[in-house]
Every structure is written in C-alpha cells, then in structure tokens.
Coordinates of N, CA and C in Angstrom, one line a residue:
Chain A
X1 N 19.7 82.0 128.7 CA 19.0 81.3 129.8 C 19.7 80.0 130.2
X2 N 20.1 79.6 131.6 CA 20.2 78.1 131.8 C 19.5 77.2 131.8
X3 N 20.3 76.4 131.5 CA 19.6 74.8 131.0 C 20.5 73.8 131.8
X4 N 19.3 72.7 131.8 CA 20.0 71.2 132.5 C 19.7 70.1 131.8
X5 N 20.6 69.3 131.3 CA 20.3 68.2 130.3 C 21.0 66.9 131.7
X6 N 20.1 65.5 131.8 CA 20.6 64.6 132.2 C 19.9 63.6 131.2
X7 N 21.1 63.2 130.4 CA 21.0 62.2 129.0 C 20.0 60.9 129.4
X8 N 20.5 60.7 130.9 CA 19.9 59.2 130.9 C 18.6 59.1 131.9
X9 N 17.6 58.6 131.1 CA 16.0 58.9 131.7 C 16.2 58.0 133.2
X10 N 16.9 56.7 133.2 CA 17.1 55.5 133.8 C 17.9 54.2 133.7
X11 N 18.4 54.1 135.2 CA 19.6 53.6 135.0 C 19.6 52.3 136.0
X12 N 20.5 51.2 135.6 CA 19.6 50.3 136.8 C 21.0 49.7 136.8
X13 N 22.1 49.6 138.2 CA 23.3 48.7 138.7 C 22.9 47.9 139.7
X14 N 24.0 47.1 139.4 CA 23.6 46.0 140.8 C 24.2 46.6 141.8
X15 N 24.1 46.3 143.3 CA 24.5 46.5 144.2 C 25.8 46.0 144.4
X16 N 26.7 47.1 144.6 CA 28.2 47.0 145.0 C 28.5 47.4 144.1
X17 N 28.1 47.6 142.8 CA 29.1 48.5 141.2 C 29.3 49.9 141.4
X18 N 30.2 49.9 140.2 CA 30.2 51.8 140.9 C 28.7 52.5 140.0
X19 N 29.2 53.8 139.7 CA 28.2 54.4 139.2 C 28.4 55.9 139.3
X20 N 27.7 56.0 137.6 CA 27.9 57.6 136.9 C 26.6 58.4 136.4
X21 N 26.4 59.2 137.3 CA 25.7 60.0 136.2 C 25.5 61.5 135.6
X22 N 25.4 61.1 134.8 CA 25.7 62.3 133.8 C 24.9 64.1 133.7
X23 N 25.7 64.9 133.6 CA 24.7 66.1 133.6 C 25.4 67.3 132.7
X24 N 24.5 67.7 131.8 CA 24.9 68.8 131.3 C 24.5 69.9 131.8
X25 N 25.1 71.6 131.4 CA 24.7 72.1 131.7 C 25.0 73.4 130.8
X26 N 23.9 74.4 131.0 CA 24.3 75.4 129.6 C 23.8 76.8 130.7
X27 N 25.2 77.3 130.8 CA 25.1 78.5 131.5 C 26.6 79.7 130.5
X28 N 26.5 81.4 131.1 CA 27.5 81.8 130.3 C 28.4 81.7 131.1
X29 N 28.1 82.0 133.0 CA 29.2 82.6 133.6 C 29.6 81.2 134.1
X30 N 30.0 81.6 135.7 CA 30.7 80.2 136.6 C 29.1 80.0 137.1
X31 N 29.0 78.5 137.0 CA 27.6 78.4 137.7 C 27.4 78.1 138.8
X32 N 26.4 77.7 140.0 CA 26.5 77.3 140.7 C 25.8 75.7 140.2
X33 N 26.4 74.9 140.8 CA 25.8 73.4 140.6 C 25.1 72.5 142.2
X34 N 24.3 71.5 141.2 CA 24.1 71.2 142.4 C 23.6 69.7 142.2
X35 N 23.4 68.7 143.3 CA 22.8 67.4 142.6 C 21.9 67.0 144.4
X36 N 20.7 67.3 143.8 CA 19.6 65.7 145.0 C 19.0 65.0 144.7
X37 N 19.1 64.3 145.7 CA 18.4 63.2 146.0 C 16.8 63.0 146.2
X38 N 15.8 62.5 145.8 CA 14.5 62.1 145.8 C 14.4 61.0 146.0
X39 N 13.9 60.2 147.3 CA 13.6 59.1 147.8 C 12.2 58.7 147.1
X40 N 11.4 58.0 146.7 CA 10.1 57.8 146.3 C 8.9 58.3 148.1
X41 N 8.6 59.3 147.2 CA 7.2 59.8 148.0 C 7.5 60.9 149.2
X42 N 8.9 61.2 148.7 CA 10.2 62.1 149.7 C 10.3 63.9 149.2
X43 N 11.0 64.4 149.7 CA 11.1 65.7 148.9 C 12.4 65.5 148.4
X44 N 13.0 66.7 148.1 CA 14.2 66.8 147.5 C 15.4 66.7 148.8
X45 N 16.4 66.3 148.8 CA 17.5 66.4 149.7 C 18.7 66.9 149.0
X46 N 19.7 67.7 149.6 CA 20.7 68.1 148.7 C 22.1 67.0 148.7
X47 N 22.6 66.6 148.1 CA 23.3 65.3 147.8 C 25.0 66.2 148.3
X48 N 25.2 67.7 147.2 CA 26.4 68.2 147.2 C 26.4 69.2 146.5
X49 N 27.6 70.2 146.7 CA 27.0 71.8 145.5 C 28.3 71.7 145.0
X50 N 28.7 72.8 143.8 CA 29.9 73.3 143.5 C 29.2 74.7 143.7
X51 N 29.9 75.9 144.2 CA 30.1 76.9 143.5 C 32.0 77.1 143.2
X52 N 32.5 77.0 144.3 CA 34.1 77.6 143.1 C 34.5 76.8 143.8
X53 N 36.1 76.9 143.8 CA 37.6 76.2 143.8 C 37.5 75.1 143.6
X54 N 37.8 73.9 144.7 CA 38.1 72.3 144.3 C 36.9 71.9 142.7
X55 N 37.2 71.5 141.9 CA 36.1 71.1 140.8 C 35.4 69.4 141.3
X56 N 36.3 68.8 142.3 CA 35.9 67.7 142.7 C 35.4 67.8 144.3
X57 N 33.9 67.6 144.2 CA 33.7 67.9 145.7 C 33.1 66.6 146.1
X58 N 32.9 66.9 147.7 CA 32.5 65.2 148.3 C 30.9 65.6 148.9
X59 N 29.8 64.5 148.6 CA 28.5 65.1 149.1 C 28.5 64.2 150.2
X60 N 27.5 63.6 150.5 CA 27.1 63.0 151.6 C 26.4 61.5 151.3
X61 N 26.6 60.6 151.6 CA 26.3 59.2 151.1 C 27.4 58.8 150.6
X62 N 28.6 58.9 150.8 CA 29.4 58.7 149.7 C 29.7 59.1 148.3
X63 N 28.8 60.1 147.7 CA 29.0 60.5 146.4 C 29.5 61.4 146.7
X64 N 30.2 61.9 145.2 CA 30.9 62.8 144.8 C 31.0 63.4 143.2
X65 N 30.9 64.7 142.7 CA 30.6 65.1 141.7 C 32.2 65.7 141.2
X66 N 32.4 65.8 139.7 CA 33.4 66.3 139.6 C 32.8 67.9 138.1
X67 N 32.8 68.8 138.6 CA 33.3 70.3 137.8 C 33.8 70.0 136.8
X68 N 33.4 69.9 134.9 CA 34.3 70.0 134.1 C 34.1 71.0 133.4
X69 N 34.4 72.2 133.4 CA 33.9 73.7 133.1 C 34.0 73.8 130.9
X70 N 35.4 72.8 130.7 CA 35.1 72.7 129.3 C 34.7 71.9 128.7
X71 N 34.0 70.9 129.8 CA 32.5 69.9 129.1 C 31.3 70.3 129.3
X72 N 31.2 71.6 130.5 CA 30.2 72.0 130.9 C 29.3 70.9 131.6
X73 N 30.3 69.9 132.5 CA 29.4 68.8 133.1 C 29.5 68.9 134.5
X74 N 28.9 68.2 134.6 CA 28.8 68.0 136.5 C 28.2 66.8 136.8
X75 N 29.4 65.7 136.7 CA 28.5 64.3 136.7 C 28.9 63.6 138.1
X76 N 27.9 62.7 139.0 CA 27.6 62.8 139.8 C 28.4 60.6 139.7
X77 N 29.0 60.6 141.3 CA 29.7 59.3 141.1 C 29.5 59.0 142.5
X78 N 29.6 57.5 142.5 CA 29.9 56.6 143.6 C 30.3 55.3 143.1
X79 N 31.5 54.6 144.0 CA 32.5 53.9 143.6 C 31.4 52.4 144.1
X80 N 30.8 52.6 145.0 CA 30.0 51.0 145.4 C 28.9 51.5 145.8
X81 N 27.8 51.3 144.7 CA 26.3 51.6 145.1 C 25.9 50.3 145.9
X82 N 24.5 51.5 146.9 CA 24.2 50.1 148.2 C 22.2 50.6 147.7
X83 N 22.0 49.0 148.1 CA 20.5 49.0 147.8 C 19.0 50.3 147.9
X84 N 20.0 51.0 149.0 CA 19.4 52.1 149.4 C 19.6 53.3 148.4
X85 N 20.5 53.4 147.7 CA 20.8 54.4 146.7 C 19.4 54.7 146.1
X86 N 18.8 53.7 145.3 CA 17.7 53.9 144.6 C 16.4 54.8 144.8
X87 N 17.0 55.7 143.7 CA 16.3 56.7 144.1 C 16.0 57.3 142.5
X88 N 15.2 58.7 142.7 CA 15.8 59.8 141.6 C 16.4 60.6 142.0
X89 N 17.5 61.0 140.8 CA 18.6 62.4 141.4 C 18.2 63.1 140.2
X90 N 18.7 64.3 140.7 CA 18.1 66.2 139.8 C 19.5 66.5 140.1
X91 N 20.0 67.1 138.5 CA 21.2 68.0 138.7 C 20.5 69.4 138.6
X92 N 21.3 70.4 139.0 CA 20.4 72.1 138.4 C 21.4 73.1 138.7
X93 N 21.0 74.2 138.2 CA 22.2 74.8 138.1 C 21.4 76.3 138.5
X94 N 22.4 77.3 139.0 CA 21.6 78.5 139.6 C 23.2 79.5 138.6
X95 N 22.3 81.1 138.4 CA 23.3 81.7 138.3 C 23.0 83.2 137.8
X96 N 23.3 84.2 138.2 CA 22.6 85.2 138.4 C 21.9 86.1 139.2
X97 N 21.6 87.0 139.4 CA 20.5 87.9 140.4 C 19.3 87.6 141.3
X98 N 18.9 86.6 139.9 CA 17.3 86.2 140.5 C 17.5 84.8 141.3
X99 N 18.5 84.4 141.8 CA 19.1 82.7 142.8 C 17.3 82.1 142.6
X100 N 17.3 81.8 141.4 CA 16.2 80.5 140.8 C 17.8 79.6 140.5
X101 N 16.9 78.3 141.0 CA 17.8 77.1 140.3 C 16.7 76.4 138.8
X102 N 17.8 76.0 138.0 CA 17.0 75.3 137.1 C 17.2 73.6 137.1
X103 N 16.5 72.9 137.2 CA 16.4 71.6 137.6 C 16.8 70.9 136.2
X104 N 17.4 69.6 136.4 CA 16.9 68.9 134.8 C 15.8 67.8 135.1
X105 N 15.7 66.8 134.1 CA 14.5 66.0 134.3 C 14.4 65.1 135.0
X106 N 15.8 64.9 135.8 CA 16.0 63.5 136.4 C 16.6 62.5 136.1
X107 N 17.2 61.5 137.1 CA 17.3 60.0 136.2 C 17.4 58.9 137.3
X108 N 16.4 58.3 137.2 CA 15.8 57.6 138.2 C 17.2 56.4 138.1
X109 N 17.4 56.1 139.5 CA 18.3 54.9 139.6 C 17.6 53.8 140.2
X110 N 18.0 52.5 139.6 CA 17.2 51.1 140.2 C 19.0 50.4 140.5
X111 N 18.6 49.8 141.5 CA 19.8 49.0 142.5 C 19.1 47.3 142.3
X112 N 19.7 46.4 141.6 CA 19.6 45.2 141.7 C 20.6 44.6 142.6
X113 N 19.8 43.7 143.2 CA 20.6 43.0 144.7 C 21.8 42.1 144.2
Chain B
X1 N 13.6 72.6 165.5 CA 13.8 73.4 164.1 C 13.3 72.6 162.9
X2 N 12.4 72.4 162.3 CA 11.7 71.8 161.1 C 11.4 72.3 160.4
X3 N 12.5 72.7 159.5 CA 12.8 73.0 157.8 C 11.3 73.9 157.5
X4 N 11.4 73.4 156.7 CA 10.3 73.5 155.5 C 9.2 72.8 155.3
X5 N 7.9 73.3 156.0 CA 6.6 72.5 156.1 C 5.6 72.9 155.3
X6 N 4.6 71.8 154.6 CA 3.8 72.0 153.7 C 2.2 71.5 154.3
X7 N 1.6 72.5 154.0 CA -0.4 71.7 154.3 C -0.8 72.0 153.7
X8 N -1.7 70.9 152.8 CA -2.3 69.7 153.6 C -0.8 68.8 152.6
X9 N -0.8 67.5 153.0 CA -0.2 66.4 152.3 C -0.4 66.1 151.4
X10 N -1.9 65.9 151.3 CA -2.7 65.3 150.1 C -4.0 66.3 149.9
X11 N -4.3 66.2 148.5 CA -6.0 66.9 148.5 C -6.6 66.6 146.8
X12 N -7.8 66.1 147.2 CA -8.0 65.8 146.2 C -9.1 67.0 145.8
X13 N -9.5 67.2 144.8 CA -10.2 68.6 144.1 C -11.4 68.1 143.1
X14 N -12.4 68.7 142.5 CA -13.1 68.5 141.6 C -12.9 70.0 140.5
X15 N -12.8 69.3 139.5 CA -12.7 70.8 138.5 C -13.5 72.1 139.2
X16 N -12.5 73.0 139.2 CA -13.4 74.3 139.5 C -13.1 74.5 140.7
X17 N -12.9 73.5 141.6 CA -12.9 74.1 143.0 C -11.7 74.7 142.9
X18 N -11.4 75.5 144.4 CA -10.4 76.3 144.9 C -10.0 75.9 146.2
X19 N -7.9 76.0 146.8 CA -7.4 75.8 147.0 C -6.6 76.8 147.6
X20 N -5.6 76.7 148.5 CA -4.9 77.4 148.8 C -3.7 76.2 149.9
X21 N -2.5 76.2 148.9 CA -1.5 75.2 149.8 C -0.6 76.4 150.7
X22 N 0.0 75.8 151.5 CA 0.5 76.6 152.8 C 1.8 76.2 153.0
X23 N 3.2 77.2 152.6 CA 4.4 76.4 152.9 C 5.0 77.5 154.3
X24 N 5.2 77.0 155.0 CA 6.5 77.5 156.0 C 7.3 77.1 156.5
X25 N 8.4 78.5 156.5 CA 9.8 78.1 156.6 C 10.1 78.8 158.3
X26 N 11.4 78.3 159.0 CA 11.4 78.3 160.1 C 13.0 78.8 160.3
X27 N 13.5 79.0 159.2 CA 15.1 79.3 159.1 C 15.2 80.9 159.0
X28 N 14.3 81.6 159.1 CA 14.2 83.1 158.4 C 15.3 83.1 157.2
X29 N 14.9 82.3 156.5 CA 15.1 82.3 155.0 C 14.4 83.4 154.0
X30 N 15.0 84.2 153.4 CA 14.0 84.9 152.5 C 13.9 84.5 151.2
X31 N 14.4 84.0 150.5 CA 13.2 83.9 149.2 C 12.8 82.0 149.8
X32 N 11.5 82.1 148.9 CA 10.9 80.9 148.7 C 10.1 81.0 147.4
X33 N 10.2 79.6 147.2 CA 10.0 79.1 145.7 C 8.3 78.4 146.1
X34 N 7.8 77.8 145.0 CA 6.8 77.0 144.6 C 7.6 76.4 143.5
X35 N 7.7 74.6 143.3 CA 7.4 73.8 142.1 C 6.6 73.3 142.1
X36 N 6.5 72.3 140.8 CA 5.5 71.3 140.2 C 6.4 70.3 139.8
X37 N 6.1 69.1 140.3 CA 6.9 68.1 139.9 C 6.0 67.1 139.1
X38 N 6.2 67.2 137.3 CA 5.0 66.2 137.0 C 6.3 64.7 136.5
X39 N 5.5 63.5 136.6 CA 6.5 62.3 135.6 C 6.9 63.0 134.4
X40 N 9.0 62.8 134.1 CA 9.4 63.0 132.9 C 9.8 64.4 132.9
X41 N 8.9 65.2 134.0 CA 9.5 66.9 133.6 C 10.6 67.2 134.6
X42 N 11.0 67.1 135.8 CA 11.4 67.2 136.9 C 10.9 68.5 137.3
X43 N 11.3 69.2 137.8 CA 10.5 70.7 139.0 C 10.4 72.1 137.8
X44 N 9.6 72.2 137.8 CA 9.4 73.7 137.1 C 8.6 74.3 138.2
X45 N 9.3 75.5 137.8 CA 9.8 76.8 139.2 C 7.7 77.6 138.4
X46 N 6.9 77.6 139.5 CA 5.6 78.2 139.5 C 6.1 79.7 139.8
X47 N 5.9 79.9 140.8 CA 6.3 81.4 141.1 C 7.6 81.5 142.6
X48 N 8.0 82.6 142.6 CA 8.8 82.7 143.7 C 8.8 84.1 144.3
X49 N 9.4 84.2 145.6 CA 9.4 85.7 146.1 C 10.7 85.6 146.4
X50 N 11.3 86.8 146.5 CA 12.5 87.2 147.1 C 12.3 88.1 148.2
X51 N 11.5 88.3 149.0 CA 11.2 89.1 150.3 C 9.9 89.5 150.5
X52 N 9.5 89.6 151.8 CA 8.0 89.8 152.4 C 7.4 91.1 151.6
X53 N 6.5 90.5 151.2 CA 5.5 91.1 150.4 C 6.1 91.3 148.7
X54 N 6.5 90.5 148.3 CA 7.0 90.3 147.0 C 6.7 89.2 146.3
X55 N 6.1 88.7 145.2 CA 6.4 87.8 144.4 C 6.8 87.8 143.4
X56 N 6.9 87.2 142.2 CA 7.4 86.8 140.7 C 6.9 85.5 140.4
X57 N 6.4 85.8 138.6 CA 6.7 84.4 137.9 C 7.5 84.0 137.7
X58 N 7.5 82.5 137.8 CA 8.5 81.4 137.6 C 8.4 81.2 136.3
X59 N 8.6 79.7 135.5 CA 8.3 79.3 134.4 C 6.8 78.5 133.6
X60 N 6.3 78.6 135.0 CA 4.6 78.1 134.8 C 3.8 78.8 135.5
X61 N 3.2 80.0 135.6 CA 2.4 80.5 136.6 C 1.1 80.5 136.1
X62 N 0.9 80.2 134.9 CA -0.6 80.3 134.9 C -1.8 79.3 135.4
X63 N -2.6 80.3 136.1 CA -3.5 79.4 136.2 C -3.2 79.2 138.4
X64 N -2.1 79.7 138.6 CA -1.9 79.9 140.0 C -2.0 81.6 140.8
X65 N -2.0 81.5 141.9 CA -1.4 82.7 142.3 C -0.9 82.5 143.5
X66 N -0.1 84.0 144.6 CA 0.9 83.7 145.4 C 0.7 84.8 146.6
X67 N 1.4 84.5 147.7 CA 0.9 85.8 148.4 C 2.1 85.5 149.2
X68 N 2.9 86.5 149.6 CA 3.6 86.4 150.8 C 4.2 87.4 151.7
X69 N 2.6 87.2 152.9 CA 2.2 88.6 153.8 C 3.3 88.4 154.7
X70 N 3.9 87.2 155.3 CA 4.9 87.1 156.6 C 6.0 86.2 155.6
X71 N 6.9 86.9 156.5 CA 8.6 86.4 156.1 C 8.6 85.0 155.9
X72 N 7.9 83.9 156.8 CA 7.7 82.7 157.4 C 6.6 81.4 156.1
X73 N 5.8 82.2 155.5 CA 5.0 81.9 155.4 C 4.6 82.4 153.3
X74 N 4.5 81.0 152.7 CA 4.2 81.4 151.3 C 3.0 80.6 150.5
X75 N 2.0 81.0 150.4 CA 1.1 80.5 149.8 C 0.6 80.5 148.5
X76 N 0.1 79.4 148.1 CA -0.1 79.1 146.6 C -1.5 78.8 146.5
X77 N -2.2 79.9 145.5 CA -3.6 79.0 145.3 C -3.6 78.8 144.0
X78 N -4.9 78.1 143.8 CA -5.7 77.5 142.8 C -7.0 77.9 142.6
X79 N -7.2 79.4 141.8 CA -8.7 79.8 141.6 C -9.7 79.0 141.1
X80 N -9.4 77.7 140.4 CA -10.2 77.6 139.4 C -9.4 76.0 139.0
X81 N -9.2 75.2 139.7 CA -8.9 73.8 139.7 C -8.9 73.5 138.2
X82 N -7.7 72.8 137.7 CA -7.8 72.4 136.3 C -7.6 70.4 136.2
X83 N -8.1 69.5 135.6 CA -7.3 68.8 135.7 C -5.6 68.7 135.5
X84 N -5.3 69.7 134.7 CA -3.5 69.5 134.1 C -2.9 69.9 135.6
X85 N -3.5 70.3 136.4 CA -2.9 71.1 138.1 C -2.4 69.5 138.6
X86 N -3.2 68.6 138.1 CA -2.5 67.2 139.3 C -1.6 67.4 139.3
X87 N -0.8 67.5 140.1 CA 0.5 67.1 140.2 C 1.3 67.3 141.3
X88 N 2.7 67.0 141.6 CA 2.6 66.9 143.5 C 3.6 68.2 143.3
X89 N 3.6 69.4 144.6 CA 4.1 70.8 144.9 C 4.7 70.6 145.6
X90 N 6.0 71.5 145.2 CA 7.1 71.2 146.2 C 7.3 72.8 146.8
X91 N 7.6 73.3 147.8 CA 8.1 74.4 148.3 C 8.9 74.5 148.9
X92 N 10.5 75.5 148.5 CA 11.3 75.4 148.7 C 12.0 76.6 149.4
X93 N 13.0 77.0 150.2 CA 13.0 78.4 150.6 C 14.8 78.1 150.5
X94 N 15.8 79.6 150.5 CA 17.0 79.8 150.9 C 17.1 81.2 151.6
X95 N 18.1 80.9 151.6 CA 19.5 82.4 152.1 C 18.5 82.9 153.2
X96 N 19.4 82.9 154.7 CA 19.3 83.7 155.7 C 20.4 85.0 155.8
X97 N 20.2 85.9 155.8 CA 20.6 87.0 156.2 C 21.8 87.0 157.5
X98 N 21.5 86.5 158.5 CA 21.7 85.8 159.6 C 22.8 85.2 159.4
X99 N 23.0 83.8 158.4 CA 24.2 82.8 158.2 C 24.7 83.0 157.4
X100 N 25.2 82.1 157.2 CA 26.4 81.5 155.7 C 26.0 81.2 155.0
X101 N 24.5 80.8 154.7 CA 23.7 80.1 153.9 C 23.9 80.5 152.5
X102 N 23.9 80.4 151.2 CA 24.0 81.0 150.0 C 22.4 81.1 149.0
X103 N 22.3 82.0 149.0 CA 21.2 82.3 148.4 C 20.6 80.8 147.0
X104 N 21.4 80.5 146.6 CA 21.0 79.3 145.8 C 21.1 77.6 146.2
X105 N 21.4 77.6 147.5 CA 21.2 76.5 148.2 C 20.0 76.3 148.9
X106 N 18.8 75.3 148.3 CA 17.5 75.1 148.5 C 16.9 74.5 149.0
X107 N 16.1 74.3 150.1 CA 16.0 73.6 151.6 C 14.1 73.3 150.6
X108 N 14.2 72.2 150.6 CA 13.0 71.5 150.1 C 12.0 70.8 151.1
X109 N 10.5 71.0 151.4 CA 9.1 70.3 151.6 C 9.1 69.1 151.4
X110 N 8.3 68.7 152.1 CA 7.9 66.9 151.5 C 6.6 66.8 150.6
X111 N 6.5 68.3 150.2 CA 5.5 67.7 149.2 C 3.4 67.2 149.4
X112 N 3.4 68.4 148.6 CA 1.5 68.0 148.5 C 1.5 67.0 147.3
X113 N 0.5 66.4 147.6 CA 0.3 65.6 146.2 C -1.2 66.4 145.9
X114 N -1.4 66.3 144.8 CA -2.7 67.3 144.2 C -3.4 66.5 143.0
X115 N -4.5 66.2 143.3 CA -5.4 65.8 142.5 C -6.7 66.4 142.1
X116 N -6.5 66.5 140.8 CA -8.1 67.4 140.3 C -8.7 66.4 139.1
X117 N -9.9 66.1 139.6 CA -10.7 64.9 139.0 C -11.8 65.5 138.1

C-alpha cells in the first residue's frame, strides 16, 4: 500500500527566507507525486506534479519540488517566502489501476513579517 | 467553465438526521472522489467512482453512501448523522477522455463544512 509521511506538523519563516518542506513517501513502482496548496477555508489547489523525466520540476508560485527516488522524497522548496505563502501544503502520492491519490497529514506554514 | 462545485457550503445537522451533499463536475471528467478532511489527519479518500454508475470504498466509508447516476454529478449521503461525521468534505474529480489530463491529477471543491450536534 502507499503511504505519505510529512515529518513536520508546522513550520513558521519569516518573510523573504527560503524554505523546505519535507515529504516522504512509500510506494514499490515510479510514483506519481504531487504537492497543494490549502489556503485557510479554501479547497485544495495543485502547487506541481512529478510523474517522470526531469526529477526537479517548477510549480506555480514560485515553488519547486525536487524527485529523490533513493530517499523516496519529494520535498517541496522556495528560495524567498512572501506573506501570502501561509498556508497548509499536502504532499500525496498516486500509483496504480485504481488513480486514488494518498494524501499525508499536512504541514501548516506560518510567514512572520 | 467552473471546476468542481459542491452544495450546500455549510450545514449543520442534529444526530440522526439525513443528508445528502452534491458534487459537480463540468470537465467531463470521469472518476470522482469524496474526502474528509478532519485537524491533524489530512483527506482520507470516503468512497470514489471510476465511471457512471459505479462506485467503490475508499479508506473510511462507513457510515456513508454514494450514487453516481450522471457522468457530471456525485453524491454523498448521510443515513443516520453521527457526531464523529463533523468534518468539512472535499470532492474531487480527474481524467477526461477528451484531453491530456492524467487520470491522477485532481481538480478539488471548496468544500462543505459539516456539523452534527
């Protein structure tokens, strides 16, 4: 079965630092990846995917995630967070027949000014 | 063209009562999902279909059910209102037949909030 681990419940940078966050993932084959965005009181938005080639892709806001198939990570970056970032992000991972994604728990980001 | 629409927004319930939330999609997308998003868990998958007149359990179905008579259209009830049901419902749909779209890229609702008192 897949799984999605994101280590950190909550994370709080100042505005203009960069910023990482972390995602594990436990699948057998190539997975598909994925990371969104949750604004407070919002739905989900999709931030950026992997499924194959480049391991480093570019999403939208400025982030970008980088593919590391022998850490089995998919961690999610931006070089200058802006006040607006502040959000929760979901990494999740799909793979298989039945295209269910599996979500992890989240990890809420706070932006200090 | 407006994604993925959910009714009602909000609803509040008394133990016992019954429900029925309403997601439609406008992309002729065929599968669509139901989650639950409670604090601390992130989305666990209630049930899903992969085509008109199909459904499946997800990883929490009890205590729900699902119907989905039009391609467009997937609904979720609530026989029997529980308090543990608060929690806000997300409905999600992919893959058009039609495009490029990839069956595991997931076009997300804004979400019922759900209260049972």
């Amino acid at each position: 079965a897949q799984s999605v681990t994101q280590p950190d419940i909550h994370i709080t940078v100042s505005e203009g630092a960069s910023l990482e966050l972390r995602c594990n993932y436990s699948y057998g084959a190539t997975p598909y990846l994925f990371w969104y965005v949750q604004s407070p009181g919002q739905g989900l938005q999709l931030l950026l995917k992997y499924f194959s080639g480049d391991t480093l892709v570019q999403g939208i806001k400025g982030f970008e995630a980088e593919f590391k198939r022998s850490q089995s990570s998919f961690n999610l970056r931006k070089p200058s967070v802006h006040w607006s970032d502040a959000a929760e992000y979901f990494c999740a991972v799909g793979g298989g027949s039945n295209y269910k994604l599996t979500f992890g728990k989240g990890t809420l980001l706070t932006v200090n000014p | 063209n407006a994604g993925v629409t959910q009714t009602p927004k909000f609803r509040v319930l008394k133990t016992g009562q019954s429900m029925t939330l309403l997601c439609a999609q406008d992309m002729n997308h065929e599968y669509m999902y139901w989650y639950r998003q409670d604090p601390g868990m992130g989305l666990r998958l209630i049930h899903y279909s992969v085509g008109e007149g199909t459904t499946a359990k997800g990883e929490v179905p009890d205590g729900y059910n699902v119907s989905r008579l039009k391609k467009q259209n997937f609904l979720l009830g609530l026989e029997s209102a529980a308090p543990s049901q608060t929690s806000v419902y997300f409905c999600a749909s992919s893959y058009s037949t039609r495009g490029a779209g990839d069956p595991y890229e997931q076009y997300f609702g804004p979400g019922t909030r759900l209260t049972v008192t």
